Amino acid sequence: MKMETKQLQTSLSEPLIIMDEDKNVFKVNRKVFTDMDIFEMEKKKIFDKCWFYLGHESELPKPGDFINRRVAGRPLIFTKDSDGNINVFSNACPHRGSIVCREHKGNSKTFQCFYHAWTFNNKGKLVGMPGKDAYPSDFNCDESMNLQKVPRMENYKGFYFVNFDYHAMSLEDYLGNAKEYFDLVVDQAETGLEVFGEGSQEYSMRCNWKLLSENAVDNYHTHPTHKTYFDFLNNTNIKVSEEPMHGVGRDLGNGHGVMEYASPWGRPVAKWIPAWGEEGKKELDEKMELLIARVGEERAQRIAKRNRNVIVFPNMIISDIMSLTVRTFFPVSPDYMEISIWAMAPKEEGADMKGKRLNNLVEFVGPGGFGTPDDIEALELCQEGYKNNKEVQWNDISKGMIKETPSFDDELQMRAFWKQYNEIMTKE
């Protein structure tokens, strides 16, 4: 076999990754987690250029609904106008720059700047300004003093994304093979998905943002890091199935990756476990029959019985496991990030199964559960260890490179992230 060594250089003095597929070597320079110059480069090349998840259509059920949301460091207004169209505005007054919407969420026909009381309707048009007589009669005839829409906003099946680059590829092209997994998630609902449970949970970690991107599709850590959770299940008579965990990892292109697998826990989509009793079994059997009738036997089995952890490059996590959650996170500094998490479910699902989803979220995925505090501890310990970067320089991400079909607990899906990261960061 021809031996080829690929060492990718940056404008910085050292490579960000070392990839040698013939030698089955893949390493990441730990400098990417700590260096301020690299962080500044990320802001320009990633956070000014990529598509970022903003919110779901179900969060704006009525005309006039709005949510104040921060994406890539920018305050934005995610709103449905009086005609029912969804818009995303920069939350900044065109007059002197103050934000014009201070409430977290609500319903309003207008947004008024606190500073000079300029007022805008929910389509972004300037409709009121004190002292208007002091301005020319054709003031704002070019609409430059209206609220400004973000350069790009597109949605895929109700998931809204924004991009601050006018010249970016379309969202559908960007998602590419990841659309297959959005489709599997969306198809579990007959009447559509919705965010439920009173909005989002917010938390933070004192570590680099890319560690969470890795962690989202890293099943290698599950048993050692989350041993307490599995001990809890075994010691509290919570009856799960006897199905062992097994599955595959996939590189979906464009930096996206997934691990798809079977597990012993229940899934409110239509996977019953003994802990949910005979009444729960009857409900889930009926849901499974409806799902098969709608999408066919093979696809229904995949939707209901398999778990999916998906990373959409660079910072969206879909966890379709014992609950369905969406997470995004943005860095504040090289060693600190802020995270938001939303719970989702089919609109038509009953209160009992929605309650099980919420319990599963609180019990494992949420910031107060068993899983996330474990992950926070592990990732913050990594960040602390990176203070030894000069002496211990590289992370190893090569697990599974010797296999034809990597397992879900190998690291192919993590290498997908790092290859895209390196390509973007080293492009002139």
CSV table of C-alpha atoms in Angstrom, one decimal:
chain,number,residue,atom,x,y,z
A,1,MET,CA,0.0,0.0,0.0
A,2,LYS,CA,1.3,3.4,-0.9
A,3,MET,CA,2.3,5.3,2.2
A,4,GLU,CA,1.2,9.0,2.3
A,5,THR,CA,1.7,11.4,5.1
A,6,LYS,CA,-0.5,14.4,5.1
A,7,GLN,CA,0.5,17.2,7.5
A,8,LEU,CA,-1.7,20.2,7.2
A,9,GLN,CA,-0.1,23.6,7.9
A,10,THR,CA,-1.6,26.8,9.0
A,11,SER,CA,-0.5,30.4,8.8
A,12,LEU,CA,0.5,29.7,12.4
A,13,SER,CA,3.8,28.0,13.1
A,14,GLU,CA,2.4,24.4,13.7
A,15,PRO,CA,-0.2,22.1,12.0
A,16,LEU,CA,-3.6,21.9,13.6
A,17,ILE,CA,-4.0,18.2,12.8
A,18,ILE,CA,-1.8,15.4,11.6
A,19,MET,CA,-3.6,12.8,9.5
A,20,ASP,CA,-1.9,9.7,8.1
A,21,GLU,CA,-4.4,7.2,6.9
A,22,ASP,CA,-1.9,4.5,5.9
A,23,LYS,CA,-0.3,4.6,9.4
A,24,ASN,CA,-3.8,4.9,11.0
A,25,VAL,CA,-2.7,8.1,12.8
A,26,PHE,CA,-5.0,11.1,13.5
A,27,LYS,CA,-3.9,13.7,16.0
A,28,VAL,CA,-5.2,17.1,17.0
A,29,ASN,CA,-2.9,19.8,18.3
A,30,ARG,CA,-4.0,20.8,21.8
A,31,LYS,CA,-3.1,24.4,20.9
A,32,VAL,CA,-6.6,24.7,19.2
A,33,PHE,CA,-8.2,24.6,22.7
A,34,THR,CA,-6.1,27.3,24.3
A,35,ASP,CA,-4.5,29.7,21.8
A,36,MET,CA,-6.1,33.2,21.5
A,37,ASP,CA,-4.8,33.7,17.9
A,38,ILE,CA,-6.6,30.5,16.8
A,39,PHE,CA,-9.8,31.6,18.7
A,40,GLU,CA,-9.7,35.0,16.8
A,41,MET,CA,-9.3,33.1,13.5
A,42,GLU,CA,-12.3,30.9,14.4
A,43,LYS,CA,-14.5,33.9,14.8
A,44,LYS,CA,-13.7,35.1,11.3
A,45,LYS,CA,-13.5,31.8,9.5
A,46,ILE,CA,-16.2,29.8,11.3
A,47,PHE,CA,-18.5,32.0,13.3
A,48,ASP,CA,-18.8,34.6,10.4
A,49,LYS,CA,-19.3,31.9,7.7
A,50,CYS,CA,-21.1,28.8,8.8
A,51,TRP,CA,-24.8,28.0,9.2
A,52,PHE,CA,-26.0,28.2,12.8
A,53,TYR,CA,-29.2,26.8,14.3
A,54,LEU,CA,-31.4,29.5,15.6
A,55,GLY,CA,-34.7,28.0,16.6
A,56,HIS,CA,-37.7,25.8,15.6
A,57,GLU,CA,-40.9,27.1,13.9
A,58,SER,CA,-43.0,25.7,16.8
A,59,GLU,CA,-41.5,28.4,19.1
A,60,LEU,CA,-43.4,31.1,17.3
A,61,PRO,CA,-47.0,29.7,17.1
A,62,LYS,CA,-48.8,33.1,16.7
A,63,PRO,CA,-48.3,36.2,14.6
A,64,GLY,CA,-46.4,38.8,16.7
A,65,ASP,CA,-44.5,36.1,18.7
A,66,PHE,CA,-40.8,36.9,19.2
A,67,ILE,CA,-37.8,35.4,21.0
A,68,ASN,CA,-34.6,37.3,21.8
A,69,ARG,CA,-31.7,34.9,20.9
A,70,ARG,CA,-27.9,35.2,20.8
A,71,VAL,CA,-26.1,33.5,17.9
A,72,ALA,CA,-22.3,33.7,17.3
A,73,GLY,CA,-22.1,36.7,19.7
A,74,ARG,CA,-24.9,38.6,18.0
A,75,PRO,CA,-28.2,39.5,19.7
A,76,LEU,CA,-31.0,38.6,17.2
A,77,ILE,CA,-34.8,38.9,17.2
A,78,PHE,CA,-36.5,35.7,16.0
A,79,THR,CA,-40.1,36.7,15.2
A,80,LYS,CA,-43.3,35.9,13.3
A,81,ASP,CA,-44.7,39.1,11.8
A,82,SER,CA,-48.4,40.1,11.6
A,83,ASP,CA,-48.7,38.3,8.2
A,84,GLY,CA,-47.3,35.1,9.6
A,85,ASN,CA,-43.9,35.3,8.0
A,86,ILE,CA,-40.8,34.4,10.1
A,87,ASN,CA,-38.0,37.0,10.2
A,88,VAL,CA,-34.7,37.3,11.9
A,89,PHE,CA,-33.5,40.9,12.7
A,90,SER,CA,-30.3,42.1,14.2
A,91,ASN,CA,-31.3,43.4,17.6
A,92,ALA,CA,-29.7,46.8,17.1
A,93,CYS,CA,-31.3,50.2,16.5
A,94,PRO,CA,-30.2,51.7,13.2
A,95,HIS,CA,-30.2,55.1,14.9
A,96,ARG,CA,-27.6,54.7,17.7
A,97,GLY,CA,-27.2,51.0,18.1
A,98,SER,CA,-29.0,50.1,21.3
A,99,ILE,CA,-30.9,46.8,21.3
A,100,VAL,CA,-34.6,47.4,20.6
A,101,CYS,CA,-35.9,44.2,22.2
A,102,ARG,CA,-35.0,43.6,25.8
A,103,GLU,CA,-37.6,41.0,26.8
A,104,HIS,CA,-36.6,37.3,26.4
A,105,LYS,CA,-39.8,36.4,24.6
A,106,GLY,CA,-43.3,37.6,24.1
A,107,ASN,CA,-45.9,38.8,21.6
A,108,SER,CA,-45.8,42.4,20.2
A,109,LYS,CA,-46.7,44.3,17.0
A,110,THR,CA,-43.8,46.7,17.6
A,111,PHE,CA,-40.3,47.0,19.1
A,112,GLN,CA,-39.3,50.3,20.7
A,113,CYS,CA,-35.7,51.4,21.4
A,114,PHE,CA,-35.3,52.4,25.1
A,115,TYR,CA,-32.7,55.1,24.2
A,116,HIS,CA,-34.6,57.5,21.8
A,117,ALA,CA,-37.9,55.7,21.5
A,118,TRP,CA,-37.6,54.9,17.8
A,119,THR,CA,-40.3,52.3,17.0
A,120,PHE,CA,-40.3,49.4,14.5
A,121,ASN,CA,-43.2,47.1,13.5
A,122,ASN,CA,-42.7,43.4,13.6
A,123,LYS,CA,-41.8,43.4,9.9
A,124,GLY,CA,-38.8,45.6,10.9
A,125,LYS,CA,-40.1,48.9,9.4
A,126,LEU,CA,-39.5,52.2,11.2
A,127,VAL,CA,-43.0,53.4,12.1
A,128,GLY,CA,-42.3,56.1,14.8
A,129,MET,CA,-39.6,58.5,15.9
A,130,PRO,CA,-39.8,61.5,18.2
A,131,GLY,CA,-38.8,64.8,16.6
A,132,LYS,CA,-39.6,63.5,13.1
A,133,ASP,CA,-40.0,67.1,11.8
A,134,ALA,CA,-36.3,67.7,12.3
A,135,TYR,CA,-35.5,65.1,9.6
A,136,PRO,CA,-35.9,65.5,5.8
A,137,SER,CA,-39.2,64.5,4.3
A,138,ASP,CA,-37.6,61.6,2.4
A,139,PHE,CA,-35.9,60.2,5.5
A,140,ASN,CA,-35.6,56.4,5.3
A,141,CYS,CA,-36.9,56.3,1.7
A,142,ASP,CA,-34.1,53.8,1.1
A,143,GLU,CA,-35.2,51.7,4.1
A,144,SER,CA,-31.7,51.8,5.6
A,145,MET,CA,-33.1,52.9,9.0
A,146,ASN,CA,-35.4,49.9,9.3
A,147,LEU,CA,-34.3,46.9,11.4
A,148,GLN,CA,-31.8,44.9,9.4
A,149,LYS,CA,-32.5,41.3,8.5
A,150,VAL,CA,-29.6,38.8,9.0
A,151,PRO,CA,-27.8,38.2,5.7
A,152,ARG,CA,-29.2,34.7,5.3
A,153,MET,CA,-32.0,32.8,7.0
A,154,GLU,CA,-33.3,29.4,5.7
A,155,ASN,CA,-35.0,26.5,7.3
A,156,TYR,CA,-35.0,22.7,6.8
A,157,LYS,CA,-38.4,21.1,7.8
A,158,GLY,CA,-39.0,23.7,10.5
A,159,PHE,CA,-35.5,24.0,11.9
A,160,TYR,CA,-34.3,27.6,11.3
A,161,PHE,CA,-30.7,28.5,10.7
A,162,VAL,CA,-28.9,31.8,10.0
A,163,ASN,CA,-25.7,32.7,8.2
A,164,PHE,CA,-23.8,36.0,8.4
A,165,ASP,CA,-22.2,35.4,5.0
A,166,TYR,CA,-24.3,36.6,2.0
A,167,HIS,CA,-22.3,34.3,-0.3
A,168,ALA,CA,-22.7,31.1,1.8
A,169,MET,CA,-23.9,27.9,0.1
A,170,SER,CA,-27.6,27.0,0.6
A,171,LEU,CA,-28.6,25.4,3.9
A,172,GLU,CA,-29.7,22.2,2.1
A,173,ASP,CA,-26.3,21.9,0.4
A,174,TYR,CA,-24.6,22.6,3.7
A,175,LEU,CA,-26.6,20.0,5.6
A,176,GLY,CA,-25.9,17.4,2.8
A,177,ASN,CA,-26.0,13.9,4.2
A,178,ALA,CA,-27.1,15.1,7.6
A,179,LYS,CA,-30.6,15.7,6.1
A,180,GLU,CA,-31.1,11.9,6.3
A,181,TYR,CA,-31.0,12.2,10.1
A,182,PHE,CA,-33.2,15.3,10.3
A,183,ASP,CA,-35.7,13.3,8.2
A,184,LEU,CA,-35.6,10.4,10.6
A,185,VAL,CA,-36.2,12.8,13.5
A,186,VAL,CA,-39.0,14.6,11.8
A,187,ASP,CA,-40.7,11.4,10.6
A,188,GLN,CA,-41.3,10.2,14.2
A,189,ALA,CA,-44.1,12.9,14.3
A,190,GLU,CA,-47.3,12.6,12.3
A,191,THR,CA,-48.4,16.3,12.8
A,192,GLY,CA,-44.9,17.8,13.3
A,193,LEU,CA,-42.4,18.4,16.1
A,194,GLU,CA,-42.7,21.0,18.8
A,195,VAL,CA,-40.4,22.5,21.4
A,196,PHE,CA,-42.0,21.8,24.8
A,197,GLY,CA,-41.2,22.2,28.5
A,198,GLU,CA,-41.2,26.0,28.7
A,199,GLY,CA,-38.3,27.0,26.5
A,200,SER,CA,-34.6,26.2,27.0
A,201,GLN,CA,-32.2,25.2,29.7
A,202,GLU,CA,-29.1,27.3,29.9
A,203,TYR,CA,-25.7,26.4,31.3
A,204,SER,CA,-22.0,26.9,30.7
A,205,MET,CA,-18.7,25.1,30.8
A,206,ARG,CA,-15.2,26.4,31.5
A,207,CYS,CA,-13.6,24.7,28.6
A,208,ASN,CA,-13.1,25.1,24.8
A,209,TRP,CA,-16.3,24.8,22.6
A,210,LYS,CA,-14.8,22.2,20.3
A,211,LEU,CA,-14.6,19.7,23.2
A,212,LEU,CA,-18.4,19.6,23.4
A,213,SER,CA,-18.6,19.0,19.6
A,214,GLU,CA,-16.4,16.0,20.1
A,215,ASN,CA,-18.2,14.8,23.2
A,216,ALA,CA,-21.5,14.8,21.4
A,217,VAL,CA,-20.5,11.9,19.1
A,218,ASP,CA,-18.0,10.2,21.4
A,219,ASN,CA,-19.5,7.0,22.8
A,220,TYR,CA,-16.0,5.7,23.8
A,221,HIS,CA,-16.4,7.7,27.1
A,222,THR,CA,-20.0,6.6,27.9
A,223,HIS,CA,-19.4,3.8,30.3
A,224,PRO,CA,-16.3,5.0,32.2
A,225,THR,CA,-17.6,8.7,32.5
A,226,HIS,CA,-21.3,7.9,33.1
A,227,LYS,CA,-20.8,4.9,35.4
A,228,THR,CA,-22.9,6.6,38.1
A,229,TYR,CA,-25.9,6.7,35.7
A,230,PHE,CA,-25.7,3.0,34.8
A,231,ASP,CA,-25.2,2.1,38.5
A,232,PHE,CA,-28.4,4.2,39.2
A,233,LEU,CA,-30.3,2.3,36.6
A,234,ASN,CA,-29.1,-1.1,38.0
A,235,ASN,CA,-29.6,-0.2,41.7
A,236,THR,CA,-33.1,1.4,41.6
A,237,ASN,CA,-35.0,-1.4,40.0
A,238,ILE,CA,-35.6,0.6,36.8
A,239,LYS,CA,-36.4,-2.2,34.4
A,240,VAL,CA,-34.7,-1.6,31.0
A,241,SER,CA,-34.5,-4.1,28.1
A,242,GLU,CA,-31.6,-6.6,27.8
A,243,GLU,CA,-30.6,-5.3,24.4
A,244,PRO,CA,-26.8,-4.6,24.4
A,245,MET,CA,-25.5,-1.3,23.0
A,246,HIS,CA,-24.2,-1.7,19.4
A,247,GLY,CA,-24.1,0.5,16.3
A,248,VAL,CA,-22.1,2.4,13.8
A,249,GLY,CA,-20.4,5.8,13.4
A,250,ARG,CA,-20.6,7.8,10.1
A,251,ASP,CA,-18.8,10.7,8.5
A,252,LEU,CA,-21.7,12.7,6.9
A,253,GLY,CA,-19.4,15.2,5.1
A,254,ASN,CA,-19.1,19.0,5.6
A,255,GLY,CA,-17.9,18.2,9.2
A,256,HIS,CA,-21.2,16.6,10.2
A,257,GLY,CA,-21.1,13.2,11.9
A,258,VAL,CA,-23.4,10.7,13.6
A,259,MET,CA,-23.4,7.6,15.8
A,260,GLU,CA,-26.5,5.4,15.4
A,261,TYR,CA,-27.1,2.5,17.7
A,262,ALA,CA,-29.3,0.2,19.7
A,263,SER,CA,-29.6,0.6,23.5
A,264,PRO,CA,-31.3,-0.9,26.5
A,265,TRP,CA,-33.4,2.1,27.4
A,266,GLY,CA,-36.9,3.0,26.3
A,267,ARG,CA,-37.8,5.5,23.6
A,268,PRO,CA,-41.1,7.3,23.7
A,269,VAL,CA,-41.2,7.2,19.9
A,270,ALA,CA,-42.3,3.5,20.1
A,271,LYS,CA,-39.7,1.4,22.0
A,272,TRP,CA,-41.2,-0.1,25.2
A,273,ILE,CA,-39.3,-1.2,28.3
A,274,PRO,CA,-40.7,-3.2,31.2
A,275,ALA,CA,-40.5,-0.1,33.5
A,276,TRP,CA,-43.3,1.5,31.6
A,277,GLY,CA,-45.8,-1.3,32.4
A,278,GLU,CA,-48.6,-2.9,30.4
A,279,GLU,CA,-50.5,0.3,29.8
A,280,GLY,CA,-47.3,1.9,28.3
A,281,LYS,CA,-46.8,-1.2,26.2
A,282,LYS,CA,-50.4,-0.9,24.7
A,283,GLU,CA,-49.8,2.8,23.9
A,284,LEU,CA,-46.4,2.2,22.3
A,285,ASP,CA,-47.7,-0.8,20.3
A,286,GLU,CA,-50.4,1.4,18.9
A,287,LYS,CA,-47.9,4.1,18.0
A,288,MET,CA,-45.7,1.5,16.3
A,289,GLU,CA,-48.6,0.3,14.1
A,290,LEU,CA,-49.3,3.9,13.1
A,291,LEU,CA,-45.7,4.6,12.4
A,292,ILE,CA,-45.4,1.4,10.2
A,293,ALA,CA,-48.5,2.4,8.3
A,294,ARG,CA,-47.1,5.9,7.6
A,295,VAL,CA,-43.4,5.1,6.8
A,296,GLY,CA,-43.2,1.3,6.3
A,297,GLU,CA,-41.8,-1.5,8.5
A,298,GLU,CA,-38.0,-1.0,7.9
A,299,ARG,CA,-38.0,2.8,8.4
A,300,ALA,CA,-40.3,2.6,11.4
A,301,GLN,CA,-38.0,0.0,13.1
A,302,ARG,CA,-35.1,2.4,12.5
A,303,ILE,CA,-36.9,5.5,13.7
A,304,ALA,CA,-38.3,3.8,16.8
A,305,LYS,CA,-35.6,1.4,17.9
A,306,ARG,CA,-32.3,3.2,17.0
A,307,ASN,CA,-30.7,6.1,18.8
A,308,ARG,CA,-29.0,9.0,17.0
A,309,ASN,CA,-26.4,11.5,18.2
A,310,VAL,CA,-25.7,13.9,15.4
A,311,ILE,CA,-23.3,16.8,15.3
A,312,VAL,CA,-24.1,19.5,12.7
A,313,PHE,CA,-20.8,21.4,12.1
A,314,PRO,CA,-19.8,23.3,14.0
A,315,ASN,CA,-22.1,23.5,17.1
A,316,MET,CA,-25.5,21.9,16.8
A,317,ILE,CA,-26.2,18.6,18.6
A,318,ILE,CA,-29.3,16.5,18.0
A,319,SER,CA,-29.7,13.8,20.6
A,320,ASP,CA,-32.5,11.5,19.5
A,321,ILE,CA,-32.0,9.0,22.4
A,322,MET,CA,-34.2,8.4,25.5
A,323,SER,CA,-35.5,11.9,24.8
A,324,LEU,CA,-35.2,14.2,21.8
A,325,THR,CA,-33.1,17.3,22.4
A,326,VAL,CA,-31.3,20.0,20.4
A,327,ARG,CA,-28.3,21.8,21.8
A,328,THR,CA,-26.2,24.7,20.5
A,329,PHE,CA,-23.2,26.4,22.1
A,330,PHE,CA,-21.0,29.4,21.4
A,331,PRO,CA,-17.6,30.3,22.8
A,332,VAL,CA,-17.1,33.4,24.9
A,333,SER,CA,-13.3,32.8,25.1
A,334,PRO,CA,-11.0,29.9,24.3
A,335,ASP,CA,-11.8,28.3,27.7
A,336,TYR,CA,-15.4,29.2,28.3
A,337,MET,CA,-18.7,28.6,26.4
A,338,GLU,CA,-22.4,29.0,26.9
A,339,ILE,CA,-24.9,26.2,26.0
A,340,SER,CA,-28.7,26.1,25.3
A,341,ILE,CA,-30.8,23.0,25.2
A,342,TRP,CA,-34.4,22.5,24.0
A,343,ALA,CA,-36.7,19.5,24.5
A,344,MET,CA,-38.8,18.4,21.5
A,345,ALA,CA,-41.6,15.9,20.9
A,346,PRO,CA,-44.3,15.1,18.3
A,347,LYS,CA,-47.2,17.6,18.7
A,348,GLU,CA,-49.7,14.7,18.8
A,349,GLU,CA,-47.9,12.8,21.6
A,350,GLY,CA,-49.8,12.4,24.9
A,351,ALA,CA,-48.9,13.9,28.2
A,352,ASP,CA,-47.7,10.6,29.6
A,353,MET,CA,-45.0,10.0,27.0
A,354,LYS,CA,-44.1,13.7,26.9
A,355,GLY,CA,-43.6,13.4,30.6
A,356,LYS,CA,-41.3,10.4,30.1
A,357,ARG,CA,-39.3,12.4,27.6
A,358,LEU,CA,-39.0,15.3,30.1
A,359,ASN,CA,-38.0,12.9,32.9
A,360,ASN,CA,-35.3,11.3,30.6
A,361,LEU,CA,-34.0,14.8,29.8
A,362,VAL,CA,-33.9,15.9,33.4
A,363,GLU,CA,-32.4,12.6,34.5
A,364,PHE,CA,-29.6,12.3,32.0
A,365,VAL,CA,-29.1,14.9,29.3
A,366,GLY,CA,-30.1,18.1,31.1
A,367,PRO,CA,-27.6,20.2,33.1
A,368,GLY,CA,-29.0,18.8,36.4
A,369,GLY,CA,-29.0,15.2,35.4
A,370,PHE,CA,-26.5,12.4,35.6
A,371,GLY,CA,-24.9,12.8,32.2
A,372,THR,CA,-24.1,16.5,31.6
A,373,PRO,CA,-22.4,17.1,35.0
A,374,ASP,CA,-20.2,14.1,34.3
A,375,ASP,CA,-19.3,15.6,30.9
A,376,ILE,CA,-18.7,19.0,32.3
A,377,GLU,CA,-16.3,17.6,34.8
A,378,ALA,CA,-14.5,15.5,32.2
A,379,LEU,CA,-14.2,18.4,29.7
A,380,GLU,CA,-13.1,20.9,32.2
A,381,LEU,CA,-10.4,18.4,33.4
A,382,CYS,CA,-9.2,18.3,29.8
A,383,GLN,CA,-9.0,22.0,29.6
A,384,GLU,CA,-7.0,22.0,32.9
A,385,GLY,CA,-4.6,19.4,31.5
A,386,TYR,CA,-4.0,21.5,28.4
A,387,LYS,CA,-1.9,23.8,30.5
A,388,ASN,CA,0.8,21.1,29.8
A,389,ASN,CA,0.5,21.8,26.1
A,390,LYS,CA,4.2,22.6,25.6
A,391,GLU,CA,5.2,19.2,27.0
A,392,VAL,CA,2.2,17.1,25.9
A,393,GLN,CA,1.1,18.5,22.6
A,394,TRP,CA,-1.3,16.1,20.8
A,395,ASN,CA,-4.7,14.5,21.2
A,396,ASP,CA,-5.2,11.1,19.6
A,397,ILE,CA,-8.4,10.6,17.6
A,398,SER,CA,-7.4,7.5,15.7
A,399,LYS,CA,-9.7,4.8,17.3
A,400,GLY,CA,-11.3,2.6,14.7
A,401,MET,CA,-9.1,3.7,11.7
A,402,ILE,CA,-8.1,0.1,11.2
A,403,LYS,CA,-11.7,-1.0,10.6
A,404,GLU,CA,-13.7,-1.2,7.4
A,405,THR,CA,-16.9,-0.2,9.3
A,406,PRO,CA,-16.1,1.8,12.4
A,407,SER,CA,-18.3,1.1,15.4
A,408,PHE,CA,-20.4,3.8,17.2
A,409,ASP,CA,-17.8,3.9,19.9
A,410,ASP,CA,-14.9,4.5,17.5
A,411,GLU,CA,-13.9,8.0,16.4
A,412,LEU,CA,-14.7,8.3,12.7
A,413,GLN,CA,-17.5,10.8,13.4
A,414,MET,CA,-15.1,12.9,15.5
A,415,ARG,CA,-12.5,12.9,12.7
A,416,ALA,CA,-15.2,14.2,10.3
A,417,PHE,CA,-15.5,17.3,12.5
A,418,TRP,CA,-11.7,17.8,12.7
A,419,LYS,CA,-11.1,17.4,9.0
A,420,GLN,CA,-13.7,20.1,8.2
A,421,TYR,CA,-12.3,22.3,11.0
A,422,ASN,CA,-8.8,22.0,9.6
A,423,GLU,CA,-10.0,22.7,6.0
A,424,ILE,CA,-11.8,25.9,7.0
A,425,MET,CA,-9.1,27.1,9.3
A,426,THR,CA,-6.2,26.5,6.8
A,427,LYS,CA,-8.0,27.9,3.7
A,428,GLU,CA,-6.5,31.2,2.6
